[in-house]
mmCIF file of C-alpha atoms in Angstrom:
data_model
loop_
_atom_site.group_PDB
_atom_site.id
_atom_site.type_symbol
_atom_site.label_atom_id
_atom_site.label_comp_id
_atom_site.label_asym_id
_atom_site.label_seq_id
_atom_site.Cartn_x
_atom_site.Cartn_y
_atom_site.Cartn_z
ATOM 1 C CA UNK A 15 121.217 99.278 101.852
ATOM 2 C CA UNK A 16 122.538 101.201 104.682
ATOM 3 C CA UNK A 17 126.344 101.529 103.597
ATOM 4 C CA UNK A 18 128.586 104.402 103.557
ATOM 5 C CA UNK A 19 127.533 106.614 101.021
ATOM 6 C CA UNK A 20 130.563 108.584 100.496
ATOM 7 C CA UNK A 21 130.556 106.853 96.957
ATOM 8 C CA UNK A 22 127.730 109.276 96.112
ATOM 9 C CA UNK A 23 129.602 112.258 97.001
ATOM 10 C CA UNK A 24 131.749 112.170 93.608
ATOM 11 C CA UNK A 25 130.468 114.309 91.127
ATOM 12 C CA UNK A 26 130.084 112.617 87.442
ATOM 13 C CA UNK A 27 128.989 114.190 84.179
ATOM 14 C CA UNK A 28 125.730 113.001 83.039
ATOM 15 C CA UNK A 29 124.688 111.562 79.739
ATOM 16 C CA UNK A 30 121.787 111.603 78.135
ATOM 17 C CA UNK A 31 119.867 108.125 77.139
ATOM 18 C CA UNK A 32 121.976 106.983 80.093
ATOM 19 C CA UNK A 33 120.540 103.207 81.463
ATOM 20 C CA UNK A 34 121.391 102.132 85.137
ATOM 21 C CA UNK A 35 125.130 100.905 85.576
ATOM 22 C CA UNK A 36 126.048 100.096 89.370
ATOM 23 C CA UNK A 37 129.295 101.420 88.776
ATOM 24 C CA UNK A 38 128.276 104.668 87.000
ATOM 25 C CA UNK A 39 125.904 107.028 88.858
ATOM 26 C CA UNK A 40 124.832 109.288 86.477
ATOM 27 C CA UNK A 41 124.362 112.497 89.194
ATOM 28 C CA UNK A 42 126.401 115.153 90.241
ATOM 29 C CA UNK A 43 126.830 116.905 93.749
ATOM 30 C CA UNK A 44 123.913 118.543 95.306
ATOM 31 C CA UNK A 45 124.439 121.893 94.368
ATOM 32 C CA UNK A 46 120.776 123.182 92.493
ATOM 33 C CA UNK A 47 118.483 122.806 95.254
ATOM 34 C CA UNK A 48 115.404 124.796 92.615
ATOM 35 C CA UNK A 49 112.964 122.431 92.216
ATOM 36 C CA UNK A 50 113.090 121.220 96.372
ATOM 37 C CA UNK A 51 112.693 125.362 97.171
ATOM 38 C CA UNK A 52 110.047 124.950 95.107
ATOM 39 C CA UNK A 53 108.442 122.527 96.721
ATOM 40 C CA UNK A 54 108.722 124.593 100.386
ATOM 41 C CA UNK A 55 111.183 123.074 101.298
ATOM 42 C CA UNK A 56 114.618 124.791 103.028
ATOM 43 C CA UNK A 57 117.925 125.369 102.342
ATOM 44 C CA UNK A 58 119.021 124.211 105.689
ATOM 45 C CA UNK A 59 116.996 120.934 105.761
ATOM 46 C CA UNK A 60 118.236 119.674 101.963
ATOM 47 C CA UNK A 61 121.520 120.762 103.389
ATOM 48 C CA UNK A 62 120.992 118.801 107.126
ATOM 49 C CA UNK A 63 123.367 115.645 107.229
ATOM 50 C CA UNK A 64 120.605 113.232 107.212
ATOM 51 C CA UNK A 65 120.221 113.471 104.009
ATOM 52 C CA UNK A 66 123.545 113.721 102.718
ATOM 53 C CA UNK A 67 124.298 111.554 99.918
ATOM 54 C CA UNK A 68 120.493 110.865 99.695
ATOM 55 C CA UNK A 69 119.697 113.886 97.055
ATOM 56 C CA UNK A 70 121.694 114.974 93.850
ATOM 57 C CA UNK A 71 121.167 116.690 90.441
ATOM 58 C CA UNK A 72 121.420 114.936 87.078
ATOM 59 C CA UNK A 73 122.087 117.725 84.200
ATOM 60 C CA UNK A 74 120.070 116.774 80.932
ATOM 61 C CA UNK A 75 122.496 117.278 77.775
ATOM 62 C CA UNK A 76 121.140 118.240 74.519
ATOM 63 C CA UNK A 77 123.486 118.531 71.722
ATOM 64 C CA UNK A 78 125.895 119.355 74.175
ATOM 65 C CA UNK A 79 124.557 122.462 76.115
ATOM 66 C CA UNK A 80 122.935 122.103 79.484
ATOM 67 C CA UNK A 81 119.032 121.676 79.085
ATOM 68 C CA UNK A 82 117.939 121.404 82.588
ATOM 69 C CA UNK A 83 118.572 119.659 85.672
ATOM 70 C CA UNK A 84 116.596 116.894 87.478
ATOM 71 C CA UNK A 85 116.428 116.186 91.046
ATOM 72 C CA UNK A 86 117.334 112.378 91.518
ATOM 73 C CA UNK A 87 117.204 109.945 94.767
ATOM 74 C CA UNK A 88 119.260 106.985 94.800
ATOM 75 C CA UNK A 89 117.320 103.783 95.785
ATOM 76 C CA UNK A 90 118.703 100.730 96.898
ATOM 77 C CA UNK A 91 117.511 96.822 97.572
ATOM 78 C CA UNK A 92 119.025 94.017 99.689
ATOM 79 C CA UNK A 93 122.524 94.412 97.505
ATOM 80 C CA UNK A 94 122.884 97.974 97.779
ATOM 81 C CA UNK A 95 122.918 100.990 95.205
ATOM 82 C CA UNK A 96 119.755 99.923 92.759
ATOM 83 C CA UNK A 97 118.922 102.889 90.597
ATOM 84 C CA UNK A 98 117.751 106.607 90.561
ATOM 85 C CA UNK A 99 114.296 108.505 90.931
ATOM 86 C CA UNK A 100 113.778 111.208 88.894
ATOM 87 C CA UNK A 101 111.718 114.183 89.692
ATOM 88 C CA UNK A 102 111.517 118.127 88.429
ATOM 89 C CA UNK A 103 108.579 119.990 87.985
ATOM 90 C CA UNK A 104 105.543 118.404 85.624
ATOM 91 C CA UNK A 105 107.977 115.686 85.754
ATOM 92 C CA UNK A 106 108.416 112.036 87.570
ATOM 93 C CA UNK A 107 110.110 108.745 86.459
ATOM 94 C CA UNK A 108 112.771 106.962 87.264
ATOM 95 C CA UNK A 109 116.285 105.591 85.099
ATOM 96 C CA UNK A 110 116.174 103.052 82.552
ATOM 97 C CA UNK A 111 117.017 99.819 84.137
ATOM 98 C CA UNK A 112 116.220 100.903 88.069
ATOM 99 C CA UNK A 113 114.916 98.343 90.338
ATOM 100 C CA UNK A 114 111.757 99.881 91.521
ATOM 101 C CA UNK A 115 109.959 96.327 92.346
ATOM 102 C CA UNK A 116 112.595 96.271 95.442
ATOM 103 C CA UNK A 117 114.548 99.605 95.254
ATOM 104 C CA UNK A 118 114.035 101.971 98.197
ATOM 105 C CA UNK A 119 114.988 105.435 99.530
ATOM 106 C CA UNK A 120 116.904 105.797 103.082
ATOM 107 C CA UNK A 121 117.737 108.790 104.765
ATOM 108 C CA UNK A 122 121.210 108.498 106.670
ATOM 109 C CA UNK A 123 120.935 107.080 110.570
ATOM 110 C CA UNK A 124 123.118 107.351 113.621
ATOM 111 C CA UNK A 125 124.261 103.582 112.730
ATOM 112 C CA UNK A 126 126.254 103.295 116.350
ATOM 113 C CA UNK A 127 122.571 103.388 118.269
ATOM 114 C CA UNK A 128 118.785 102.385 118.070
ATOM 115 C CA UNK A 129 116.815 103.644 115.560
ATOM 116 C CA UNK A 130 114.099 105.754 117.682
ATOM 117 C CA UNK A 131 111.917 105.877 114.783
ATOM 118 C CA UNK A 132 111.808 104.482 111.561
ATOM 119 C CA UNK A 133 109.362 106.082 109.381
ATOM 120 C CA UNK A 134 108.074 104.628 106.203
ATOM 121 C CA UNK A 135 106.142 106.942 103.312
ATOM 122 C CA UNK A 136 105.300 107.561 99.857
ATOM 123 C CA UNK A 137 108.490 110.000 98.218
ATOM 124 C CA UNK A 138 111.588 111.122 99.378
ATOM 125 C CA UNK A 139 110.292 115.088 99.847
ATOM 126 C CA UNK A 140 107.472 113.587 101.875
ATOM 127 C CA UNK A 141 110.306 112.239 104.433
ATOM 128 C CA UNK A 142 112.172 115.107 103.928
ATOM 129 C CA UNK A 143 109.018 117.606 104.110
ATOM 130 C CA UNK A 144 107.824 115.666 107.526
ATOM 131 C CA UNK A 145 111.513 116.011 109.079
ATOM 132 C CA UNK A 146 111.534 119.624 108.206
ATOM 133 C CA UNK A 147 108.220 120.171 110.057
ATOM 134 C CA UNK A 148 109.227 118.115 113.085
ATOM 135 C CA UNK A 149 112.775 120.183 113.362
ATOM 136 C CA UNK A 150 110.438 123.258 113.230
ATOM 137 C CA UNK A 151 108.256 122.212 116.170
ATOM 138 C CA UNK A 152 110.783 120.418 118.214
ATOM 139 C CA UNK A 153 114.554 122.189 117.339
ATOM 140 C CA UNK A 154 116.054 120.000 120.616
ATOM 141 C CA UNK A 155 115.117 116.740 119.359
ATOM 142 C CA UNK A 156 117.854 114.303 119.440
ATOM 143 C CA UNK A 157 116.157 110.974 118.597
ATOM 144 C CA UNK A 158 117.940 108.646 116.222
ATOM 145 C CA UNK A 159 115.278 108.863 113.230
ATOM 146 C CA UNK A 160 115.981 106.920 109.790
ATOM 147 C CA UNK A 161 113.650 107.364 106.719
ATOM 148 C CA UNK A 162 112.201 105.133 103.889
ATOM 149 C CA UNK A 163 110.396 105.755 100.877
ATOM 150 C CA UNK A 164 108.921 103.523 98.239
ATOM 151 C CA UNK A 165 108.810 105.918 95.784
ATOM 152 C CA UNK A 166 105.440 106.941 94.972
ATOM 153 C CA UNK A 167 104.189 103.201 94.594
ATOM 154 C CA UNK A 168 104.320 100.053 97.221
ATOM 155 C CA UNK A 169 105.493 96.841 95.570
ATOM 156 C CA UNK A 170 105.863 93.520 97.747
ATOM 157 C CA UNK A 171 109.622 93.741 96.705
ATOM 158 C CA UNK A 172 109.731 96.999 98.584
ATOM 159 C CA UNK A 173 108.284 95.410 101.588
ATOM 160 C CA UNK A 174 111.236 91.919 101.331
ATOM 161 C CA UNK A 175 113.642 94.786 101.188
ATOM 162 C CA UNK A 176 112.623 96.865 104.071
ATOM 163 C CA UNK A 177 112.193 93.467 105.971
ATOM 164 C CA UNK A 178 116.052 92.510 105.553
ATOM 165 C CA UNK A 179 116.923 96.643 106.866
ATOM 166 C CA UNK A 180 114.548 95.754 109.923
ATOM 167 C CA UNK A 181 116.631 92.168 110.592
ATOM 168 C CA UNK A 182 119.635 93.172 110.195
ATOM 169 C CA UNK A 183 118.954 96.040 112.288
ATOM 170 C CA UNK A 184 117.936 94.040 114.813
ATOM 171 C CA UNK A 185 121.105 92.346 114.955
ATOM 172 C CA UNK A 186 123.027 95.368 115.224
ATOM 173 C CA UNK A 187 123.578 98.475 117.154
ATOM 174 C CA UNK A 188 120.618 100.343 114.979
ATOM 175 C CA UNK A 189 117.671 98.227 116.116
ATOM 176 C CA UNK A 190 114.231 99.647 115.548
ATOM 177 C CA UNK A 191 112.395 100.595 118.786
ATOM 178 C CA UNK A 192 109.471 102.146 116.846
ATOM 179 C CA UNK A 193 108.080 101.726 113.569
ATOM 180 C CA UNK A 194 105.739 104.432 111.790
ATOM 181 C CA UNK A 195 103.848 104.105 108.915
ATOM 182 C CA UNK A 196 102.981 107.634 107.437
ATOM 183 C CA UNK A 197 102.009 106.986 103.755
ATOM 184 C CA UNK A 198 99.482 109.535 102.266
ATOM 185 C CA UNK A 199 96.184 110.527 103.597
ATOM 186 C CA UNK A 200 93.884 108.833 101.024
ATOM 187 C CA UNK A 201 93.287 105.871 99.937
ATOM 188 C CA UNK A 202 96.057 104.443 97.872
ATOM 189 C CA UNK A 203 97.829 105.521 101.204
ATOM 190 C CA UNK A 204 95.627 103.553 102.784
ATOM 191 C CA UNK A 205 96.250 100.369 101.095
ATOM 192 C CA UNK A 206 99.773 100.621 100.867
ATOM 193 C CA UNK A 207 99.365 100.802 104.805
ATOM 194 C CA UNK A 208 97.658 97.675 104.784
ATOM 195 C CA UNK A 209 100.284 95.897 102.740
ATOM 196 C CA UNK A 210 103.321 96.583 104.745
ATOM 197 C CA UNK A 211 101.133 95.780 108.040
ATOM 198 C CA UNK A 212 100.035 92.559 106.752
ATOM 199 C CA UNK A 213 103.962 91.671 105.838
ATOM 200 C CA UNK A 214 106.412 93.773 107.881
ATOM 201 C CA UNK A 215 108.728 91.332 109.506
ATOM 202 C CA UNK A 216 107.900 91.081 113.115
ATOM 203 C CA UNK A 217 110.587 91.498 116.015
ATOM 204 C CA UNK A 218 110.491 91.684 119.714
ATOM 205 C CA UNK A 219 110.754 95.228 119.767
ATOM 206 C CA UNK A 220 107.481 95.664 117.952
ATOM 207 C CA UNK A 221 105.229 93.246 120.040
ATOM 208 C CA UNK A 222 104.914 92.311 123.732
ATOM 209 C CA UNK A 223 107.159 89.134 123.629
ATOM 210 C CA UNK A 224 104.563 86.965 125.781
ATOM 211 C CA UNK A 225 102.298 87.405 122.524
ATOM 212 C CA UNK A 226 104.128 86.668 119.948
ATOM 213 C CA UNK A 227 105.623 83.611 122.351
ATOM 214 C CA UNK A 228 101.446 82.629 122.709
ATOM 215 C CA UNK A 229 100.777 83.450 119.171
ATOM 216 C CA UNK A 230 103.400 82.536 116.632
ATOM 217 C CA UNK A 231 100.633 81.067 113.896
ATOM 218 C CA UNK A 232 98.910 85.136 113.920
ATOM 219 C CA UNK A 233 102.457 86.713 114.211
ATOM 220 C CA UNK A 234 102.895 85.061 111.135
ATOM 221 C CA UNK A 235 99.619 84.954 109.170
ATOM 222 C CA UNK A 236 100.437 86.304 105.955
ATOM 223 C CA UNK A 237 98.090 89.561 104.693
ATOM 224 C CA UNK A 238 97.853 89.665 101.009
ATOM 225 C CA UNK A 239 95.670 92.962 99.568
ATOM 226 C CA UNK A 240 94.202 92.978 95.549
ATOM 227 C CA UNK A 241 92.442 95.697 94.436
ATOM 228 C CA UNK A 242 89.442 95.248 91.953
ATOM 229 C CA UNK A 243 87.396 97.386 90.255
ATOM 230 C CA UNK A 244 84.277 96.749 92.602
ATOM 231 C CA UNK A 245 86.147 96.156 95.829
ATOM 232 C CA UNK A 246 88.908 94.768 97.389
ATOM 233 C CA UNK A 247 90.059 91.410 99.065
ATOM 234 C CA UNK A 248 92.398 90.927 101.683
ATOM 235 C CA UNK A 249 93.585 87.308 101.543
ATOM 236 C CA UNK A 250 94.743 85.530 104.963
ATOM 237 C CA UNK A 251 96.881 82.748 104.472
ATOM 238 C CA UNK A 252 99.030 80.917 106.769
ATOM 239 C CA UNK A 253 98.661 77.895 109.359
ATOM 240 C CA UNK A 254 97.872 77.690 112.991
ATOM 241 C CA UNK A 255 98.313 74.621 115.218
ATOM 242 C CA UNK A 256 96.152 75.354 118.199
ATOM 243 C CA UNK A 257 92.474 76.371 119.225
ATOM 244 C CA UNK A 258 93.427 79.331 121.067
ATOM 245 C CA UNK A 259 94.795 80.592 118.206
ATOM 246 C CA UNK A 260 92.131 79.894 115.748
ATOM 247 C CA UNK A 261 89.696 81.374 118.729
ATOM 248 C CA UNK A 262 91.597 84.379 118.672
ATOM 249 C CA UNK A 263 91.527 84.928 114.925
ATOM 250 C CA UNK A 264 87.750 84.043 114.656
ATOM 251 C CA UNK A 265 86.824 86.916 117.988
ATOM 252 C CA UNK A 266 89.256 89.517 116.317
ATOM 253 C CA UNK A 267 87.895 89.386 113.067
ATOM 254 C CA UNK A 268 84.063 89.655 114.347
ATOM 255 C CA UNK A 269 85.163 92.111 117.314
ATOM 256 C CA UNK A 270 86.974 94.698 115.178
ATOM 257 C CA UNK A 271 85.324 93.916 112.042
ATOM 258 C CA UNK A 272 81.405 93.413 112.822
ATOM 259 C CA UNK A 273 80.548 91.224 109.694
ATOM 260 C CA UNK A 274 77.059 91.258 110.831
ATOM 261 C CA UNK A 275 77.039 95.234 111.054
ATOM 262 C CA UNK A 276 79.107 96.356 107.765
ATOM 263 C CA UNK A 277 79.564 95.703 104.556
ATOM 264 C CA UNK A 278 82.675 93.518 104.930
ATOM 265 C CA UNK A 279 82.493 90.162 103.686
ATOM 266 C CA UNK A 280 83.927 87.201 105.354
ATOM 267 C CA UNK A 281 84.894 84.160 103.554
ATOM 268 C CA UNK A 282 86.229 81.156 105.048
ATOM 269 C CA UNK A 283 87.615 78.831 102.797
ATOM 270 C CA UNK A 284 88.510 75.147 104.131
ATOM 271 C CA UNK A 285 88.671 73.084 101.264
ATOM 272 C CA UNK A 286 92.526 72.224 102.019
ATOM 273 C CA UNK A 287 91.331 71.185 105.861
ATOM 274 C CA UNK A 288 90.841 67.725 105.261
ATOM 275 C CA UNK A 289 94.475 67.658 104.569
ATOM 276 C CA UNK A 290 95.833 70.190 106.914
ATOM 277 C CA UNK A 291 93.861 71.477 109.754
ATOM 278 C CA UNK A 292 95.872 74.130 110.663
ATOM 279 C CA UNK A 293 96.133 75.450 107.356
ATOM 280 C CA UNK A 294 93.896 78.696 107.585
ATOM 281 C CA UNK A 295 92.871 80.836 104.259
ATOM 282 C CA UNK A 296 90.571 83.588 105.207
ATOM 283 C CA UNK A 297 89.317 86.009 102.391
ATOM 284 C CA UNK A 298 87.980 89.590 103.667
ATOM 285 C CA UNK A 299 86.113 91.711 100.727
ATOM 286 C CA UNK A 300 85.476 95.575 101.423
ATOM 287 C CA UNK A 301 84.874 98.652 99.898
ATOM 288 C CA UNK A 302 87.628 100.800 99.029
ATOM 289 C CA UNK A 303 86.512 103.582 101.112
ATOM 290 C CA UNK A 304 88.171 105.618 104.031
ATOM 291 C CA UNK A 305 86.381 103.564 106.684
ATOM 292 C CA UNK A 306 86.978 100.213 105.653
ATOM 293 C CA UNK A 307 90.420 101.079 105.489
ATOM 294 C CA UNK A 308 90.459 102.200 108.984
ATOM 295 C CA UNK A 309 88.724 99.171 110.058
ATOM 296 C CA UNK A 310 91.414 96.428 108.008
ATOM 297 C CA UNK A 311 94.188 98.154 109.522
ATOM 298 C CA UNK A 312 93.253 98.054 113.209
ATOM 299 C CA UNK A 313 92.058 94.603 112.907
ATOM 300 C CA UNK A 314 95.550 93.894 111.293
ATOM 301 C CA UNK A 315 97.159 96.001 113.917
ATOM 302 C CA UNK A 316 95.011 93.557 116.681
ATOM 303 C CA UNK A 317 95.465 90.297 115.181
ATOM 304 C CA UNK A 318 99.815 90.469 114.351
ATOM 305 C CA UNK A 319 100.877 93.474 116.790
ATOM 306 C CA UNK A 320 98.357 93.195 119.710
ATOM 307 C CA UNK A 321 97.811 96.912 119.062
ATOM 308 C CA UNK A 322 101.460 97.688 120.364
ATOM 309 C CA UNK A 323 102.693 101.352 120.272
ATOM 310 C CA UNK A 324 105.797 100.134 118.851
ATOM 311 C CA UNK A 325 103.875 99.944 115.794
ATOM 312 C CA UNK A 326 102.056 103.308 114.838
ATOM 313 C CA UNK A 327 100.864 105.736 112.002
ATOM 314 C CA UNK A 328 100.750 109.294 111.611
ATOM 315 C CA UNK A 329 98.692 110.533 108.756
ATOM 316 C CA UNK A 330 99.198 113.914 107.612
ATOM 317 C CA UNK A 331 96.811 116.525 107.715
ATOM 318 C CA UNK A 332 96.563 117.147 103.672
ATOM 319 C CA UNK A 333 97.120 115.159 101.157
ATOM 320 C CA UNK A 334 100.803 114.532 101.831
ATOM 321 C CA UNK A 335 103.872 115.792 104.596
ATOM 322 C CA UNK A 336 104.896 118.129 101.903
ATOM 323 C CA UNK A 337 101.818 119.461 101.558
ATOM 324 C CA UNK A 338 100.833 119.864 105.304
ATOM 325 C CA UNK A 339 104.814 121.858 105.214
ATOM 326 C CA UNK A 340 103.335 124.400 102.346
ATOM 327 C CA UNK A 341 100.620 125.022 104.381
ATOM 328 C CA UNK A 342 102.269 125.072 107.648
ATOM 329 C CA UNK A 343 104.725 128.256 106.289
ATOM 330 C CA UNK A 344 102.210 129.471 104.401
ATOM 331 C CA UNK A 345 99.771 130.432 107.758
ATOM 332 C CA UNK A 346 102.736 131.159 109.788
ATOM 333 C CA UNK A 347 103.346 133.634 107.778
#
């Protein structure tokens, strides 16, 4: 997932009808940079090392003449190179036989130092859109910053892959000091916050280690989110040994929650108690709404991270990063 990428730097003719092959990459060297202009984006950014080998064409042959080109971002899972995504305008998919239930995209890293921050969105020109704006507003900044997209969609795949980058980080010179979740700014983006909150892998750079030493059975509580047509359940699952723990659970979830005061729905089910009591199963039904959202994912932030820094969001201002870049040119202007 984060290995030299130098094998994407060797142009190779594309076919058409073309499934995924690990040892065929059906792209070519980054040399029609169209559709990302088109998009706001600038020469000098899709051009910037950190995302070399991270962006290439694929050239669409009909009856063998050129019939257009596609932009297309390699994703990758626990074993490495995993497939393509395709994008050009009016257009978005991905290659036949691509892992998108795991498959992510990652911008290149300084891998001989911490990660400063490690940002996770939606699409590859939202990462590269955001880094673009912060290069504008800050040229001097030198912090080690690494990428990841999921590609337009969040899958709990995503999340096992992006879990293995985070431990083996942190058991290397790259460890993350900060993650930042900066997925769109509505409500799928909301949820697909939630998920990766409720499952990122937790280190000791992420949470004050006297917490997670006092509370391993909350560190570890798993967060599962299911969307339904009339609202949506967050399922708790996991087991706790001791009373302070279950104390702690029970005053964060009426604290930051206010079941007597919203709409949100508490449901504690203990039918499994008489055989376990420490097994805990907790389901949470809420609108899905802007300010339900809000409240899940501080009360997730609470209850696993302590509300620790080292964990943090940053929504953008539109829709999207490369929106809020459009925008940003378009009134400096």
């Amino acid at each position: 997932i984060d290995g030299n990428s130098d094998v994407f730097n060797k142009p190779i003719m594309s076919k058409t009808q073309l499934e995924f092959d690990p040892l065929l990459l059906d792209k070519l060297e980054f040399s029609d940079l169209s559709y990302l202009l088109s998009r706001g984006l600038s020469k000098e950014i899709l051009n910037h090392e950190k995302f070399t080998g991270r962006i290439f064409n694929q050239r669409i042959l009909v009856n063998g003449s050129e019939r257009y080109v596609n932009t297309v971002f390699p994703i990758f899972n626990k074993e490495g190179f995993c497939g393509l995504d395709i994008r050009n305008k009016e257009y978005k998919g991905s290659l036949k036989g691509s892992d998108k239930y795991s498959g992510i995209w990652i911008s290149q890293f300084d891998k001989s130092r911490k990660i400063d921050r490690l940002y996770v969105m939606e699409s590859a020109i939202d990462c590269i859109s955001h880094y673009e704006l912060l290069k504008t507003k800050d040229p001097e900044c030198d912090d080690n910053i690494c990428y990841i997209a999921s590609g337009g969609n969040l899958n709990y795949g995503q999340i096992e892959t992006l879990n293995f980058f985070i431990d083996r980080a942190s058991q290397r010179n790259y460890k993350v000091q900060k993650l930042i979740l900066a997925f769109d700014n509505d409500n799928a983006g909301m949820r697909f916050t939630t998920m990766l909150m409720g499952r990122i892998l937790v280190v000791d750079s992420m949470v004050q280690k006297e917490y997670a030493k006092q509370y391993p059975g909350i560190t570890h509580l798993m967060f599962d989110v299911v969307k339904y047509p009339q609202d949506v359940k967050l399922i708790i699952v996991g087991f706790i040994d001791n009373l302070k723990e279950k104390k702690l659970l029970q005053s964060t979830i009426e604290s930051f929650l206010k079941p007597d005061e919203t709409l949100i729905k508490v449901d504690y089910d203990n039918s499994k108690e008489k055989q376990d009591d420490s097994y805990v199963n907790i389901v949470l039904t809420f609108q899905d709404q802007s300010s339900d959202w809000q409240m899940i994912i501080q009360f997730i932030h609470q209850l696993r991270f302590d509300l620790s820094s080292n964990v943090d969001f940053e929504l953008p201002f539109y829709k999207d990063f490369n929106e809020d870049l459009i925008y940003f040119k378009r009134y400096r202007k």
